[in-house]
């Protein structure tokens, strides 16, 4: 399944399916992007990052894609598991704002067993 | 193990009282941040500090105060001037300079009673 970020929508997927979470970032000067996972009642955890000189980066079961032309970032989770249920945030930063992260509103991922 | 510690995990405050949330890190990070998160919402920056004895207001600083007397510590005081303080408060730290993500604490849930 897919969703569009920045509005905290809910994406519901079946266990074992692939998930795609989308994020439309705001600043064309942004050159570093991060995905975080936040489980209920906990602080966000770093998942994966990507620099603007790349368009794809892979981790363990996760892939981040960056399309600078349309200012779009996506997080793909392969073989989604119940433990992946959480809110996912994208964040961007650029040199002109003291490297403070600019946060998207998040997407809630619900994995159905 | 290196990390960032927030305390207490839960805090109850009577109206009109100031309360101080603790944030300590042993990651040797220069920058520290305080965020507020309301239910179903994203992260909003309250204050940040990039070096000892210096800090800047974020997007929602009114009713809050901070200090940065030590590199390891960045306490946040929620004053009686904050009209709606009930929220989940997150502290984070990061190295300064190039592209780095933030490391978050586990959060403090503040409730006004």
mmCIF file of N, CA and C in Angstrom, chain A residues 8 31-32 34 36 38 41-44 51 89 98-101 103 105, chain B residues 35 37 40 42-43 45 48 50 88 90 97 99-102 104-106:
data_model
loop_
_atom_site.group_PDB
_atom_site.id
_atom_site.type_symbol
_atom_site.label_atom_id
_atom_site.label_comp_id
_atom_site.label_asym_id
_atom_site.label_seq_id
_atom_site.Cartn_x
_atom_site.Cartn_y
_atom_site.Cartn_z
ATOM 1 N N UNK A 8 -0.413 13.071 8.536
ATOM 2 C CA UNK A 8 -0.627 11.946 9.434
ATOM 3 C C UNK A 8 -1.777 11.074 8.979
ATOM 4 N N UNK A 31 19.369 19.099 1.549
ATOM 5 C CA UNK A 31 20.366 18.208 0.969
ATOM 6 C C UNK A 31 20.600 16.945 1.789
ATOM 7 N N UNK A 32 19.821 16.782 2.851
ATOM 8 C CA UNK A 32 19.960 15.586 3.680
ATOM 9 C C UNK A 32 18.593 15.242 4.224
ATOM 10 N N UNK A 34 16.066 12.195 6.311
ATOM 11 C CA UNK A 34 16.083 11.070 7.254
ATOM 12 C C UNK A 34 14.665 10.565 7.447
ATOM 13 N N UNK A 36 12.417 8.484 10.311
ATOM 14 C CA UNK A 36 12.364 8.031 11.682
ATOM 15 C C UNK A 36 11.110 7.184 11.903
ATOM 16 N N UNK A 38 8.508 6.035 15.032
ATOM 17 C CA UNK A 38 8.129 6.310 16.412
ATOM 18 C C UNK A 38 7.035 5.355 16.847
ATOM 19 N N UNK A 41 4.325 6.058 22.586
ATOM 20 C CA UNK A 41 4.898 6.375 23.896
ATOM 21 C C UNK A 41 6.401 6.400 23.940
ATOM 22 N N UNK A 42 7.058 6.338 22.776
ATOM 23 C CA UNK A 42 8.523 6.331 22.734
ATOM 24 C C UNK A 42 9.042 7.478 21.884
ATOM 25 N N UNK A 43 10.334 7.722 21.985
ATOM 26 C CA UNK A 43 10.955 8.713 21.132
ATOM 27 C C UNK A 43 11.214 8.155 19.741
ATOM 28 N N UNK A 44 11.316 9.019 18.726
ATOM 29 C CA UNK A 44 11.611 8.558 17.365
ATOM 30 C C UNK A 44 12.974 7.871 17.286
ATOM 31 N N UNK A 51 21.518 11.318 1.255
ATOM 32 C CA UNK A 51 21.998 12.641 0.869
ATOM 33 C C UNK A 51 21.502 12.982 -0.525
ATOM 34 N N UNK A 89 8.104 9.300 10.323
ATOM 35 C CA UNK A 89 8.321 10.708 10.000
ATOM 36 C C UNK A 89 9.474 10.843 9.012
ATOM 37 N N UNK A 98 21.099 26.173 10.135
ATOM 38 C CA UNK A 98 21.876 25.580 11.229
ATOM 39 C C UNK A 98 21.682 24.075 11.341
ATOM 40 N N UNK A 99 21.325 23.460 10.239
ATOM 41 C CA UNK A 99 21.155 21.997 10.209
ATOM 42 C C UNK A 99 20.034 21.518 11.123
ATOM 43 N N UNK A 100 19.065 22.404 11.466
ATOM 44 C CA UNK A 100 17.891 21.927 12.203
ATOM 45 C C UNK A 100 17.052 21.076 11.278
ATOM 46 N N UNK A 101 16.467 20.031 11.822
ATOM 47 C CA UNK A 101 15.622 19.170 11.017
ATOM 48 C C UNK A 101 14.247 19.807 10.841
ATOM 49 N N UNK A 103 10.495 18.768 10.006
ATOM 50 C CA UNK A 103 9.775 17.501 10.122
ATOM 51 C C UNK A 103 8.495 17.493 9.320
ATOM 52 N N UNK A 105 4.673 15.666 9.019
ATOM 53 C CA UNK A 105 3.691 15.404 10.073
ATOM 54 C C UNK A 105 3.584 13.937 10.440
ATOM 55 N N UNK B 35 11.437 19.207 21.866
ATOM 56 C CA UNK B 35 10.258 19.191 21.023
ATOM 57 C C UNK B 35 9.019 18.935 21.866
ATOM 58 N N UNK B 37 5.128 17.280 21.377
ATOM 59 C CA UNK B 37 4.297 16.469 20.485
ATOM 60 C C UNK B 37 2.922 16.305 21.114
ATOM 61 N N UNK B 40 -1.446 12.562 17.949
ATOM 62 C CA UNK B 40 -1.713 12.508 16.523
ATOM 63 C C UNK B 40 -1.045 13.596 15.721
ATOM 64 N N UNK B 42 2.695 15.991 14.705
ATOM 65 C CA UNK B 42 4.132 15.888 14.501
ATOM 66 C C UNK B 42 4.912 16.550 15.617
ATOM 67 N N UNK B 43 6.185 16.817 15.349
ATOM 68 C CA UNK B 43 7.102 17.398 16.332
ATOM 69 C C UNK B 43 7.228 18.898 16.113
ATOM 70 N N UNK B 45 9.322 22.316 17.440
ATOM 71 C CA UNK B 45 10.556 22.698 18.123
ATOM 72 C C UNK B 45 10.290 23.811 19.128
ATOM 73 N N UNK B 48 16.407 25.159 21.088
ATOM 74 C CA UNK B 48 17.564 24.360 20.757
ATOM 75 C C UNK B 48 18.828 25.081 21.178
ATOM 76 N N UNK B 50 23.143 24.901 20.387
ATOM 77 C CA UNK B 50 24.213 24.311 19.590
ATOM 78 C C UNK B 50 25.551 24.341 20.309
ATOM 79 N N UNK B 88 3.432 15.512 25.157
ATOM 80 C CA UNK B 88 4.580 14.605 25.230
ATOM 81 C C UNK B 88 5.804 15.424 24.824
ATOM 82 N N UNK B 90 9.853 15.716 24.034
ATOM 83 C CA UNK B 90 10.979 14.923 23.557
ATOM 84 C C UNK B 90 12.238 15.770 23.508
ATOM 85 N N UNK B 97 27.624 20.550 12.630
ATOM 86 C CA UNK B 97 28.420 20.504 11.411
ATOM 87 C C UNK B 97 27.660 19.819 10.299
ATOM 88 N N UNK B 99 26.064 16.474 8.006
ATOM 89 C CA UNK B 99 24.749 15.850 8.045
ATOM 90 C C UNK B 99 24.664 14.759 9.082
ATOM 91 N N UNK B 100 23.865 15.033 10.096
ATOM 92 C CA UNK B 100 23.658 14.036 11.121
ATOM 93 C C UNK B 100 22.202 14.027 11.529
ATOM 94 N N UNK B 101 21.732 12.866 11.879
ATOM 95 C CA UNK B 101 20.406 12.772 12.452
ATOM 96 C C UNK B 101 20.461 13.052 13.935
ATOM 97 N N UNK B 102 19.303 13.073 14.532
ATOM 98 C CA UNK B 102 19.184 13.307 15.967
ATOM 99 C C UNK B 102 19.016 11.968 16.690
ATOM 100 N N UNK B 104 17.133 10.623 20.024
ATOM 101 C CA UNK B 104 16.062 11.070 20.905
ATOM 102 C C UNK B 104 16.074 10.329 22.230
ATOM 103 N N UNK B 105 15.580 11.027 23.254
ATOM 104 C CA UNK B 105 15.275 10.373 24.509
ATOM 105 C C UNK B 105 13.919 9.688 24.419
ATOM 106 N N UNK B 106 13.507 9.075 25.504
ATOM 107 C CA UNK B 106 12.255 8.301 25.499
ATOM 108 C C UNK B 106 11.039 9.152 25.837
#
